[in-house]
mmCIF file of C-alpha atoms in Angstrom:
data_model
loop_
_atom_site.group_PDB
_atom_site.id
_atom_site.type_symbol
_atom_site.label_atom_id
_atom_site.label_comp_id
_atom_site.label_asym_id
_atom_site.label_seq_id
_atom_site.Cartn_x
_atom_site.Cartn_y
_atom_site.Cartn_z
ATOM 1 C CA UNK W 1 106.870 87.417 111.018
ATOM 2 C CA UNK W 2 105.410 91.133 111.128
ATOM 3 C CA UNK W 3 103.196 92.017 108.568
ATOM 4 C CA UNK W 4 104.394 94.786 106.387
ATOM 5 C CA UNK W 5 100.951 96.283 106.523
ATOM 6 C CA UNK W 6 101.154 96.249 110.287
ATOM 7 C CA UNK W 7 104.979 97.553 110.481
ATOM 8 C CA UNK W 8 104.473 100.373 108.160
ATOM 9 C CA UNK W 9 101.356 101.523 109.612
ATOM 10 C CA UNK W 10 102.960 101.394 113.213
ATOM 11 C CA UNK W 11 105.702 103.924 111.605
ATOM 12 C CA UNK W 12 103.134 106.153 109.495
ATOM 13 C CA UNK W 13 100.761 106.415 112.521
ATOM 14 C CA UNK W 14 102.328 105.212 115.751
ATOM 15 C CA UNK W 15 100.369 107.976 118.230
ATOM 16 C CA UNK W 16 97.347 108.758 116.068
ATOM 17 C CA UNK W 17 96.963 110.975 113.640
ATOM 18 C CA UNK W 18 97.277 114.566 114.952
ATOM 19 C CA UNK W 19 95.957 116.497 111.704
ATOM 20 C CA UNK W 20 92.447 114.666 111.387
ATOM 21 C CA UNK W 21 91.588 114.991 114.975
ATOM 22 C CA UNK W 22 92.818 118.341 115.310
ATOM 23 C CA UNK W 23 90.301 119.068 112.192
ATOM 24 C CA UNK W 24 87.675 116.983 113.937
ATOM 25 C CA UNK W 25 87.290 114.381 110.656
ATOM 26 C CA UNK W 26 84.666 112.040 111.368
ATOM 27 C CA UNK W 27 81.667 110.483 109.502
ATOM 28 C CA UNK W 28 81.972 108.415 106.385
ATOM 29 C CA UNK W 29 83.833 108.875 103.547
ATOM 30 C CA UNK W 30 84.740 107.135 100.435
ATOM 31 C CA UNK W 31 88.710 106.948 99.031
ATOM 32 C CA UNK W 32 89.898 106.253 95.627
ATOM 33 C CA UNK W 33 92.946 105.443 94.142
ATOM 34 C CA UNK W 34 94.024 106.229 90.790
ATOM 35 C CA UNK W 35 96.831 106.105 88.177
ATOM 36 C CA UNK W 36 98.417 108.750 86.110
ATOM 37 C CA UNK W 37 100.006 106.217 83.967
ATOM 38 C CA UNK W 38 99.722 102.431 82.364
ATOM 39 C CA UNK W 39 100.260 99.762 84.659
ATOM 40 C CA UNK W 40 99.505 96.136 85.637
ATOM 41 C CA UNK W 41 97.566 95.807 89.189
ATOM 42 C CA UNK W 42 99.224 93.374 91.738
ATOM 43 C CA UNK W 43 98.551 92.790 95.241
ATOM 44 C CA UNK W 44 94.901 93.910 95.352
ATOM 45 C CA UNK W 45 93.616 91.105 96.923
ATOM 46 C CA UNK W 46 96.329 91.771 99.841
ATOM 47 C CA UNK W 47 95.416 95.765 99.689
ATOM 48 C CA UNK W 48 91.692 94.249 100.175
ATOM 49 C CA UNK W 49 92.400 92.720 103.269
ATOM 50 C CA UNK W 50 93.962 95.333 105.227
ATOM 51 C CA UNK W 51 90.886 97.611 104.698
ATOM 52 C CA UNK W 52 88.450 94.746 105.759
ATOM 53 C CA UNK W 53 90.410 94.419 109.044
ATOM 54 C CA UNK W 54 89.920 97.900 109.549
ATOM 55 C CA UNK W 55 86.278 98.265 109.237
ATOM 56 C CA UNK W 56 86.235 99.545 105.479
ATOM 57 C CA UNK W 57 84.126 98.287 102.574
ATOM 58 C CA UNK W 58 85.757 97.480 99.203
ATOM 59 C CA UNK W 59 83.667 99.713 96.638
ATOM 60 C CA UNK W 60 85.477 98.458 93.707
ATOM 61 C CA UNK W 61 89.224 96.664 93.116
ATOM 62 C CA UNK W 62 91.042 95.672 90.263
ATOM 63 C CA UNK W 63 92.242 92.229 89.942
ATOM 64 C CA UNK W 64 95.743 91.146 90.273
ATOM 65 C CA UNK W 65 96.953 90.991 86.667
ATOM 66 C CA UNK W 66 94.502 93.432 84.870
ATOM 67 C CA UNK W 67 96.201 96.362 83.057
ATOM 68 C CA UNK W 68 94.460 99.853 83.679
ATOM 69 C CA UNK W 69 95.540 103.600 81.848
ATOM 70 C CA UNK W 70 96.105 106.810 83.273
ATOM 71 C CA UNK W 71 93.028 108.055 85.063
ATOM 72 C CA UNK W 72 91.643 104.581 85.718
ATOM 73 C CA UNK W 73 90.411 104.061 89.224
ATOM 74 C CA UNK W 74 92.098 100.870 90.391
ATOM 75 C CA UNK W 75 90.860 100.987 94.051
ATOM 76 C CA UNK W 76 87.921 102.269 95.935
ATOM 77 C CA UNK W 77 86.670 101.905 99.585
ATOM 78 C CA UNK W 78 84.415 103.373 101.997
ATOM 79 C CA UNK W 79 83.770 103.718 105.484
ATOM 80 C CA UNK W 80 84.972 105.379 108.791
ATOM 81 C CA UNK W 81 86.998 109.017 107.348
ATOM 82 C CA UNK W 82 89.814 108.773 110.207
ATOM 83 C CA UNK W 83 90.486 105.212 109.123
ATOM 84 C CA UNK W 84 90.644 106.055 105.826
ATOM 85 C CA UNK W 85 93.064 108.995 106.034
ATOM 86 C CA UNK W 86 95.669 106.218 108.168
ATOM 87 C CA UNK W 87 95.563 104.008 105.370
ATOM 88 C CA UNK W 88 95.696 106.675 102.711
ATOM 89 C CA UNK W 89 99.024 107.244 102.002
ATOM 90 C CA UNK W 90 100.217 103.735 102.902
ATOM 91 C CA UNK W 91 97.837 102.141 99.975
ATOM 92 C CA UNK W 92 99.136 104.738 97.611
ATOM 93 C CA UNK W 93 102.681 103.875 98.310
ATOM 94 C CA UNK W 94 102.087 100.149 98.552
ATOM 95 C CA UNK W 95 100.280 99.953 94.804
ATOM 96 C CA UNK W 96 102.870 102.402 93.454
ATOM 97 C CA UNK W 97 105.627 99.601 94.266
ATOM 98 C CA UNK W 98 103.829 96.454 93.502
ATOM 99 C CA UNK W 99 102.230 97.406 90.340
ATOM 100 C CA UNK W 100 105.404 98.853 89.424
ATOM 101 C CA UNK W 101 107.049 95.467 89.418
ATOM 102 C CA UNK W 102 104.255 93.908 87.938
ATOM 103 C CA UNK W 103 104.360 96.252 84.865
ATOM 104 C CA UNK W 104 107.918 95.751 84.235
ATOM 105 C CA UNK W 105 108.001 92.323 84.628
ATOM 106 C CA UNK W 106 105.010 91.925 82.209
ATOM 107 C CA UNK W 107 107.032 94.001 79.649
ATOM 108 C CA UNK W 108 110.282 92.175 80.007
ATOM 109 C CA UNK W 109 108.538 88.564 79.755
ATOM 110 C CA UNK W 110 106.432 89.502 76.439
ATOM 111 C CA UNK W 111 110.022 91.047 75.177
ATOM 112 C CA UNK W 112 112.113 87.996 76.053
ATOM 113 C CA UNK W 113 108.833 85.513 74.197
ATOM 114 C CA UNK W 114 109.071 87.328 70.879
ATOM 115 C CA UNK W 115 112.244 85.490 70.722
ATOM 116 C CA UNK W 116 111.994 82.434 72.971
ATOM 117 C CA UNK W 117 108.499 81.772 74.326
ATOM 118 C CA UNK W 118 109.792 79.107 76.351
ATOM 119 C CA UNK W 119 112.179 81.108 78.011
ATOM 120 C CA UNK W 120 112.058 82.117 82.319
ATOM 121 C CA UNK W 121 112.039 85.659 83.775
ATOM 122 C CA UNK W 122 112.948 84.432 87.191
ATOM 123 C CA UNK W 123 114.085 86.618 90.199
ATOM 124 C CA UNK W 124 116.476 86.847 92.908
ATOM 125 C CA UNK W 125 116.136 87.040 96.398
ATOM 126 C CA UNK W 126 117.427 90.128 96.965
ATOM 127 C CA UNK W 127 114.577 91.271 97.633
ATOM 128 C CA UNK W 128 113.756 94.452 99.912
ATOM 129 C CA UNK W 129 113.824 93.506 103.927
ATOM 130 C CA UNK W 130 109.813 92.725 105.032
ATOM 131 C CA UNK W 131 108.681 93.260 101.641
ATOM 132 C CA UNK W 132 109.275 89.889 99.971
ATOM 133 C CA UNK W 133 105.601 88.176 99.744
ATOM 134 C CA UNK W 134 104.556 90.848 98.116
ATOM 135 C CA UNK W 135 107.748 91.733 95.493
ATOM 136 C CA UNK W 136 107.613 87.988 94.789
ATOM 137 C CA UNK W 137 103.712 87.688 94.148
ATOM 138 C CA UNK W 138 104.030 90.876 91.900
ATOM 139 C CA UNK W 139 106.815 89.117 90.085
ATOM 140 C CA UNK W 140 104.530 86.212 89.661
ATOM 141 C CA UNK W 141 101.664 88.438 88.558
ATOM 142 C CA UNK W 142 103.333 89.669 85.673
ATOM 143 C CA UNK W 143 104.428 86.741 84.515
ATOM 144 C CA UNK W 144 107.569 85.797 86.153
ATOM 145 C CA UNK W 145 108.828 83.267 88.022
ATOM 146 C CA UNK W 146 110.705 82.932 91.356
ATOM 147 C CA UNK W 147 114.137 81.601 91.004
ATOM 148 C CA UNK W 148 115.077 81.461 94.716
ATOM 149 C CA UNK W 149 112.499 82.350 97.397
ATOM 150 C CA UNK W 150 114.999 81.847 99.856
ATOM 151 C CA UNK W 151 117.953 79.842 101.409
ATOM 152 C CA UNK W 152 115.747 77.104 102.696
ATOM 153 C CA UNK W 153 114.342 75.974 99.304
ATOM 154 C CA UNK W 154 117.405 75.690 97.066
ATOM 155 C CA UNK W 155 120.981 75.053 96.614
ATOM 156 C CA UNK W 156 122.779 77.608 94.480
ATOM 157 C CA UNK W 157 126.636 77.080 94.703
ATOM 158 C CA UNK W 158 128.239 80.614 94.406
ATOM 159 C CA UNK W 159 131.670 82.043 93.878
ATOM 160 C CA UNK W 160 131.636 82.841 97.923
ATOM 161 C CA UNK W 161 131.037 79.075 98.220
ATOM 162 C CA UNK W 162 133.551 77.827 95.768
ATOM 163 C CA UNK W 163 136.326 80.305 97.536
ATOM 164 C CA UNK W 164 136.029 77.782 100.590
ATOM 165 C CA UNK W 165 135.043 74.554 99.358
ATOM 166 C CA UNK W 166 136.869 73.547 95.979
ATOM 167 C CA UNK W 167 135.848 69.882 95.944
ATOM 168 C CA UNK W 168 132.370 69.771 95.084
ATOM 169 C CA UNK W 169 132.709 66.750 92.385
ATOM 170 C CA UNK W 170 131.343 64.242 94.930
ATOM 171 C CA UNK W 171 127.688 66.065 96.300
ATOM 172 C CA UNK W 172 124.344 64.973 96.146
ATOM 173 C CA UNK W 173 120.900 66.762 96.606
ATOM 174 C CA UNK W 174 117.156 65.958 96.536
ATOM 175 C CA UNK W 175 117.442 69.033 94.964
ATOM 176 C CA UNK W 176 118.504 70.486 91.855
ATOM 177 C CA UNK W 177 121.860 71.626 92.156
ATOM 178 C CA UNK W 178 123.083 74.973 90.619
ATOM 179 C CA UNK W 179 126.476 76.388 90.502
ATOM 180 C CA UNK W 180 127.427 79.743 89.237
ATOM 181 C CA UNK W 181 131.150 79.011 87.494
ATOM 182 C CA UNK W 182 133.503 81.833 87.995
ATOM 183 C CA UNK W 183 135.184 81.287 84.870
ATOM 184 C CA UNK W 184 134.487 79.921 81.247
ATOM 185 C CA UNK W 185 136.970 76.917 82.547
ATOM 186 C CA UNK W 186 134.844 75.947 85.830
ATOM 187 C CA UNK W 187 131.503 76.223 83.463
ATOM 188 C CA UNK W 188 132.851 73.430 81.779
ATOM 189 C CA UNK W 189 134.339 71.387 84.743
ATOM 190 C CA UNK W 190 130.805 72.031 86.244
ATOM 191 C CA UNK W 191 128.740 70.848 83.678
ATOM 192 C CA UNK W 192 128.369 67.293 84.220
ATOM 193 C CA UNK W 193 127.821 67.911 88.135
ATOM 194 C CA UNK W 194 124.997 70.861 87.791
ATOM 195 C CA UNK W 195 121.291 70.551 86.639
ATOM 196 C CA UNK W 196 121.509 74.760 86.450
ATOM 197 C CA UNK W 197 124.571 76.603 85.740
ATOM 198 C CA UNK W 198 123.918 80.174 86.375
ATOM 199 C CA UNK W 199 126.363 82.378 83.946
ATOM 200 C CA UNK W 200 126.513 85.719 85.591
ATOM 201 C CA UNK W 201 127.872 88.478 83.453
ATOM 202 C CA UNK W 202 129.038 86.440 80.332
ATOM 203 C CA UNK W 203 128.190 88.375 77.417
ATOM 204 C CA UNK W 204 125.287 87.172 74.732
ATOM 205 C CA UNK W 205 128.048 86.725 72.113
ATOM 206 C CA UNK W 206 130.273 84.709 74.328
ATOM 207 C CA UNK W 207 126.807 82.378 75.692
ATOM 208 C CA UNK W 208 126.089 81.740 71.898
ATOM 209 C CA UNK W 209 129.444 79.910 71.669
ATOM 210 C CA UNK W 210 129.545 78.509 75.100
ATOM 211 C CA UNK W 211 125.894 77.041 75.911
ATOM 212 C CA UNK W 212 126.114 74.667 73.153
ATOM 213 C CA UNK W 213 129.680 73.163 74.237
ATOM 214 C CA UNK W 214 127.980 73.173 77.834
ATOM 215 C CA UNK W 215 125.011 71.485 76.248
ATOM 216 C CA UNK W 216 126.863 68.815 74.522
ATOM 217 C CA UNK W 217 128.635 67.494 77.835
ATOM 218 C CA UNK W 218 124.901 67.637 79.687
ATOM 219 C CA UNK W 219 122.002 67.509 77.628
ATOM 220 C CA UNK W 220 119.676 67.897 79.901
ATOM 221 C CA UNK W 221 121.542 70.740 81.489
ATOM 222 C CA UNK W 222 119.710 73.997 82.287
ATOM 223 C CA UNK W 223 121.351 77.365 81.132
ATOM 224 C CA UNK W 224 120.328 80.822 83.206
ATOM 225 C CA UNK W 225 122.012 84.098 82.582
ATOM 226 C CA UNK W 226 122.517 86.648 85.595
ATOM 227 C CA UNK W 227 123.984 90.102 86.216
ATOM 228 C CA UNK W 228 122.250 91.575 82.694
ATOM 229 C CA UNK W 229 120.529 94.605 81.986
ATOM 230 C CA UNK W 230 116.678 93.822 81.304
ATOM 231 C CA UNK W 231 117.034 96.160 78.304
ATOM 232 C CA UNK W 232 118.880 93.560 76.541
ATOM 233 C CA UNK W 233 116.855 90.761 77.163
ATOM 234 C CA UNK W 234 116.209 89.627 73.803
ATOM 235 C CA UNK W 235 119.576 89.159 73.043
ATOM 236 C CA UNK W 236 120.054 86.930 76.138
ATOM 237 C CA UNK W 237 116.967 85.199 75.312
ATOM 238 C CA UNK W 238 118.175 83.264 72.162
ATOM 239 C CA UNK W 239 120.540 81.146 74.144
ATOM 240 C CA UNK W 240 119.643 80.498 77.438
ATOM 241 C CA UNK W 241 116.288 79.273 79.266
ATOM 242 C CA UNK W 242 116.374 81.572 82.320
ATOM 243 C CA UNK W 243 117.027 85.057 83.319
ATOM 244 C CA UNK W 244 117.888 85.864 86.483
ATOM 245 C CA UNK W 245 117.258 89.433 87.599
ATOM 246 C CA UNK W 246 116.891 91.383 90.953
ATOM 247 C CA UNK W 247 116.578 94.681 88.700
ATOM 248 C CA UNK W 248 112.399 94.295 88.651
ATOM 249 C CA UNK W 249 112.440 94.667 92.492
ATOM 250 C CA UNK W 250 113.803 98.223 91.665
ATOM 251 C CA UNK W 251 111.392 99.406 89.581
ATOM 252 C CA UNK W 252 110.713 103.247 89.231
ATOM 253 C CA UNK W 253 107.483 103.394 91.522
ATOM 254 C CA UNK W 254 103.921 104.095 88.794
ATOM 255 C CA UNK W 255 102.917 107.624 89.523
ATOM 256 C CA UNK W 256 99.358 106.699 91.319
ATOM 257 C CA UNK W 257 96.807 109.284 93.310
ATOM 258 C CA UNK W 258 94.194 109.062 95.845
ATOM 259 C CA UNK W 259 91.482 111.325 96.748
ATOM 260 C CA UNK W 260 89.013 111.317 99.393
ATOM 261 C CA UNK W 261 85.919 112.741 99.605
ATOM 262 C CA UNK W 262 82.878 113.070 102.628
ATOM 263 C CA UNK W 263 79.509 110.836 102.053
#
């Protein structure tokens, strides 16, 4: 699998840095990455590894999960100036994305736990191609969990599956079976077969009456809600065990800046 950083650097600097070369920039320098707003640090170790692979020294770096405020230094490295210029924009963009995901996740988890301390905020597999490793790590850093890492590690029978295979009454699996019913009637039909029901696009009021009835049929049933606006997470947290979302992957990037100076 191609690493995100290798791909991004090959896109951003495929044939060398024309500007840095034209200006004759050389010698040693220091790069400092700072935030213009509050956030949660994520994937700092991954960024540090990239800098070390490029022969640069890490001066300071926040730990994953650490909170920062406007004007705080998030990451600082020093070494060869041309290498710092190659990594500058990639690093800034990377941190603006993953720290935004971690920040949004922490906010959503804290909001949900005020209502239901046991609720799990879990993300789907609708990640951006090539960026899944870091998006999932950022979610975990923010206090969320992964609902599905990939097609290979879980069973989720979706409406599209049900359109093709109607009779699923005899299914057996060593993994948990999760079913996404299309209707309220299907929810009752599959409640005793499933380990988890994913109730997508059901409103909180409807879940308030539906979930107790489903659990009366299967006391061990886990209920997940999907397709919701995370601004309403507290409303859903009252009734379900898990909230499944891909919204966190689309968090607005944090406003992060960088400065380079010569040593």
